[in-house]
Structure formats: structure tokens, C-alpha cells
Amino acid sequence: MRLDDDVAEVLIGAERLQARVAELGRQIARDYAGLDPIFVCVLKGAILFLTDLMRQVDEHIEIDFMAISSYGGRRIESTGVVRILMDLAASIEGRHVLIVEDIIDTGRTLTYILENLRTRHPASLKVCTLLDKPERRQMDVPLAYVGFQIPDKVVIGYGLDFDEHYRNVPYIGVLKPEKYL
């Protein structure tokens, strides 16, 4: 079975994704020029986005990683319980920090991350997300950079998964309901 067989529709094609990531990268490069920021990738979903994004930034940057859990199993909605599975390796005190996320849904996980990282006294703390689902928002979260606003659909691809599958799909697709219901 091919992965495409599980996709109801292509929401954002691979070329459109890459073009928008390039735009975001150029904007971030301008905004962080000379600041030596640290990009914090929220694993696992944002890894492809981070990889392509940082290649577009012609400035000195560092990267670090956090792994956060709020879904678990075959869930399509957050449990509301957020846990740090892997924390940053570097100190962010006095640093300009850009959180790189794959998708912002309810905002609860991002709120937790922001509150946690603020206690570490960064010089600045901003968020860059590939996808934003404003219809689902429960917490007001500041987003400095947004790739695309999307409707309230179950999406996969370009790092986003369902039950740890579909991350390798090169576009953002809507998963067929029979795959998660």
C-alpha cells in the first residue's frame, strides 16, 4: 500500500511548502541578523521544517531540541497533559530563542513550552510554526512566524504524523477519516 492511498486531499503541495519555508527563512535571517539565535526544534514533527528553514538563514545560528509529549498513541487530540521527554542541552539564558514547531492546535503545549523556557531567562523568545489551526485555539499564544493557516482537519506529512506514520510524505495531506476513526 502506498502512503498516498491514505490521503484524502493534498492540502499544501511540496513546491508550495518549500517556497513558503524559503520566505520564512529570509524573513527570520533579516530579523535575527547579528543576534546569533538558537533555534529550538520541537521533536519529532518539526525536524523536516527546521532542516529546510535553517538552510535558508544566511546568519550564524545554533540549534537545540526538545521532545514534548501531549498526544500519545493513536490520538488525534491532545490529552492536555504535557511532559518534557527530552530537554535542551544548552543554556538559553541571555540568548535569542526561536521555537520551531510543526503545528499549533489548541495552544496548550506551546503555552507550556513558553512558560518553561521563560523561566530560563532568554533575551527574547519567539515562535515559528509551519502550520496554525486557529479554529482549535484554546490558549492565546504569540506566533511571530506562521507558514500556513489551515482548517481543522487531521493532517500528516512533512514531519507530521499519525501514530508515528506518514512523517516522510513530502507534502501536507489530509488523512482519510477511516485511518483514524
CSV table of C-alpha atoms in Angstrom, one decimal:
chain,number,residue,atom,x,y,z
A,1,MET,CA,0.0,0.0,0.0
A,2,ARG,CA,1.3,3.4,-0.9
A,3,LEU,CA,1.1,6.3,1.6
A,4,ASP,CA,-0.8,8.4,-0.9
A,5,ASP,CA,-3.6,5.9,-0.7
A,6,ASP,CA,-4.3,7.1,2.9
A,7,VAL,CA,-4.5,10.8,1.9
A,8,ALA,CA,-8.0,12.3,1.3
A,9,GLU,CA,-6.5,15.5,-0.2
A,10,VAL,CA,-3.3,17.4,-0.6
A,11,LEU,CA,-3.7,20.5,1.4
A,12,ILE,CA,-0.2,22.1,0.7
A,13,GLY,CA,1.9,20.7,-2.1
A,14,ALA,CA,5.7,20.1,-1.8
A,15,GLU,CA,6.6,23.1,-4.0
A,16,ARG,CA,4.4,25.5,-2.2
A,17,LEU,CA,5.8,24.3,1.1
A,18,GLN,CA,9.4,24.8,0.0
A,19,ALA,CA,8.6,28.3,-1.4
A,20,ARG,CA,7.0,29.4,1.9
A,21,VAL,CA,9.8,27.9,4.0
A,22,ALA,CA,12.3,29.9,1.9
A,23,GLU,CA,10.3,33.1,2.5
A,24,LEU,CA,10.1,32.5,6.3
A,25,GLY,CA,13.9,31.7,6.3
A,26,ARG,CA,14.7,35.0,4.6
A,27,GLN,CA,12.5,37.0,7.0
A,28,ILE,CA,14.0,35.3,10.0
A,29,ALA,CA,17.5,35.9,8.7
A,30,ARG,CA,16.7,39.6,8.5
A,31,ASP,CA,15.0,39.8,11.9
A,32,TYR,CA,17.9,37.9,13.6
A,33,ALA,CA,20.8,39.4,11.7
A,34,GLY,CA,23.8,39.6,14.0
A,35,LEU,CA,22.0,38.1,17.1
A,36,ASP,CA,23.3,34.5,16.9
A,37,PRO,CA,20.0,33.0,17.8
A,38,ILE,CA,19.3,29.5,19.0
A,39,PHE,CA,16.6,27.6,17.1
A,40,VAL,CA,14.7,25.2,19.4
A,41,CYS,CA,13.2,22.4,17.4
A,42,VAL,CA,10.2,20.6,19.0
A,43,LEU,CA,10.6,17.0,18.1
A,44,LYS,CA,9.7,15.0,16.3
A,45,GLY,CA,7.3,16.8,14.0
A,46,ALA,CA,9.3,19.9,13.3
A,47,ILE,CA,12.5,18.3,12.3
A,48,LEU,CA,12.0,18.5,8.5
A,49,PHE,CA,10.7,22.1,8.8
A,50,LEU,CA,13.8,23.0,10.9
A,51,THR,CA,16.2,21.4,8.4
A,52,ASP,CA,14.8,23.2,5.4
A,53,LEU,CA,14.2,26.5,7.4
A,54,MET,CA,17.8,26.8,8.7
A,55,ARG,CA,19.2,26.3,5.2
A,56,GLN,CA,17.5,29.5,4.2
A,57,VAL,CA,19.1,31.5,7.1
A,58,ASP,CA,22.4,33.0,6.0
A,59,GLU,CA,23.4,34.0,9.5
A,60,HIS,CA,25.1,32.3,12.4
A,61,ILE,CA,22.6,30.1,14.3
A,62,GLU,CA,22.7,27.3,16.8
A,63,ILE,CA,20.1,24.5,17.1
A,64,ASP,CA,18.8,22.5,20.0
A,65,PHE,CA,16.0,20.1,20.6
A,66,MET,CA,13.1,19.4,22.9
A,67,ALA,CA,10.8,16.4,22.8
A,68,ILE,CA,7.4,17.1,24.2
A,69,SER,CA,4.5,14.6,24.7
A,70,SER,CA,0.9,15.6,24.8
A,71,TYR,CA,-0.8,13.2,22.4
A,72,GLY,CA,0.2,9.6,22.9
A,73,GLY,CA,-1.0,6.5,21.0
A,74,ARG,CA,-3.5,6.8,18.2
A,75,ARG,CA,-4.9,10.1,19.4
A,76,ILE,CA,-5.8,13.0,17.2
A,77,GLU,CA,-6.3,15.4,20.1
A,78,SER,CA,-4.0,16.3,22.9
A,79,THR,CA,-4.5,14.7,26.2
A,80,GLY,CA,-3.9,18.0,27.9
A,81,VAL,CA,-1.0,16.5,29.9
A,82,VAL,CA,2.3,17.9,28.7
A,83,ARG,CA,5.6,16.2,29.5
A,84,ILE,CA,9.1,17.1,28.6
A,85,LEU,CA,10.7,13.9,27.2
A,86,MET,CA,14.0,15.5,26.2
A,87,ASP,CA,15.2,18.9,27.4
A,88,LEU,CA,17.6,21.4,25.9
A,89,ALA,CA,21.3,20.6,26.0
A,90,ALA,CA,22.4,24.2,26.0
A,91,SER,CA,21.6,27.1,28.3
A,92,ILE,CA,19.4,29.8,26.7
A,93,GLU,CA,20.0,32.4,29.4
A,94,GLY,CA,20.6,35.8,27.6
A,95,ARG,CA,20.1,34.1,24.2
A,96,HIS,CA,17.6,35.0,21.4
A,97,VAL,CA,15.5,31.9,21.1
A,98,LEU,CA,13.2,30.9,18.3
A,99,ILE,CA,10.9,27.9,18.9
A,100,VAL,CA,10.4,25.9,15.7
A,101,GLU,CA,7.1,24.0,15.8
A,102,ASP,CA,5.3,21.9,13.2
A,103,ILE,CA,1.7,22.8,14.1
A,104,ILE,CA,-0.1,24.9,16.7
A,105,ASP,CA,-3.5,23.5,17.5
A,106,THR,CA,-5.1,24.2,20.9
A,107,GLY,CA,-2.0,26.1,22.1
A,108,ARG,CA,-1.7,24.2,25.4
A,109,THR,CA,1.6,22.5,24.5
A,110,LEU,CA,3.1,25.7,23.2
A,111,THR,CA,1.9,27.6,26.3
A,112,TYR,CA,3.7,25.0,28.5
A,113,ILE,CA,6.9,25.3,26.4
A,114,LEU,CA,6.9,29.1,26.5
A,115,GLU,CA,6.3,29.2,30.3
A,116,ASN,CA,9.0,26.7,30.9
A,117,LEU,CA,11.6,28.5,28.7
A,118,ARG,CA,10.8,31.9,30.1
A,119,THR,CA,12.0,30.7,33.5
A,120,ARG,CA,15.4,30.2,31.9
A,121,HIS,CA,15.7,34.0,31.1
A,122,PRO,CA,16.3,34.2,27.4
A,123,ALA,CA,17.0,37.6,25.8
A,124,SER,CA,14.0,37.0,23.6
A,125,LEU,CA,11.6,34.2,22.9
A,126,LYS,CA,9.6,33.8,19.7
A,127,VAL,CA,7.7,31.1,17.9
A,128,CYS,CA,7.8,30.0,14.3
A,129,THR,CA,5.3,27.4,13.2
A,130,LEU,CA,4.7,25.7,9.9
A,131,LEU,CA,1.0,25.2,10.4
A,132,ASP,CA,-1.5,27.1,12.5
A,133,LYS,CA,-5.1,25.8,13.2
A,134,PRO,CA,-6.7,29.0,14.7
A,135,GLU,CA,-10.2,27.3,14.9
A,136,ARG,CA,-8.9,24.9,17.6
A,137,ARG,CA,-7.1,27.5,19.8
A,138,GLN,CA,-7.9,27.3,23.5
A,139,MET,CA,-4.9,29.3,24.7
A,140,ASP,CA,-3.7,32.7,23.3
A,141,VAL,CA,-0.2,32.1,22.0
A,142,PRO,CA,2.0,34.7,20.3
A,143,LEU,CA,3.2,33.5,16.9
A,144,ALA,CA,5.9,35.5,15.3
A,145,TYR,CA,6.2,33.5,12.1
A,146,VAL,CA,3.4,31.3,10.5
A,147,GLY,CA,3.9,29.3,7.4
A,148,PHE,CA,0.2,28.5,6.7
A,149,GLN,CA,-3.1,28.7,8.5
A,150,ILE,CA,-5.1,25.5,7.9
A,151,PRO,CA,-8.6,24.3,8.6
A,152,ASP,CA,-9.5,21.9,11.4
A,153,LYS,CA,-8.5,18.7,9.7
A,154,VAL,CA,-6.2,15.8,10.6
A,155,VAL,CA,-3.0,16.5,8.7
A,156,ILE,CA,0.1,14.4,8.0
A,157,GLY,CA,3.3,14.8,6.1
A,158,TYR,CA,6.5,16.9,6.1
A,159,GLY,CA,7.2,15.7,9.6
A,160,LEU,CA,3.7,15.5,10.9
A,161,ASP,CA,2.5,12.1,11.9
A,162,PHE,CA,-0.4,9.9,12.9
A,163,ASP,CA,0.6,7.1,15.2
A,164,GLU,CA,4.3,7.7,14.1
A,165,HIS,CA,3.5,7.1,10.5
A,166,TYR,CA,3.4,9.5,7.4
A,167,ARG,CA,6.2,11.8,8.5
A,168,ASN,CA,8.0,11.1,5.2
A,169,VAL,CA,5.2,12.3,3.0
A,170,PRO,CA,6.7,15.3,1.1
A,171,TYR,CA,3.6,17.5,1.3
A,172,ILE,CA,0.9,18.3,3.9
A,173,GLY,CA,-2.1,16.0,3.3
A,174,VAL,CA,-5.4,15.4,5.0
A,175,LEU,CA,-5.6,11.9,6.4
A,176,LYS,CA,-8.6,9.8,5.4
A,177,PRO,CA,-11.0,9.6,8.3
A,178,GLU,CA,-11.1,5.7,8.2
A,179,LYS,CA,-7.4,5.8,9.1
A,180,TYR,CA,-8.0,7.4,12.5
A,181,LEU,CA,-11.7,6.8,13.4
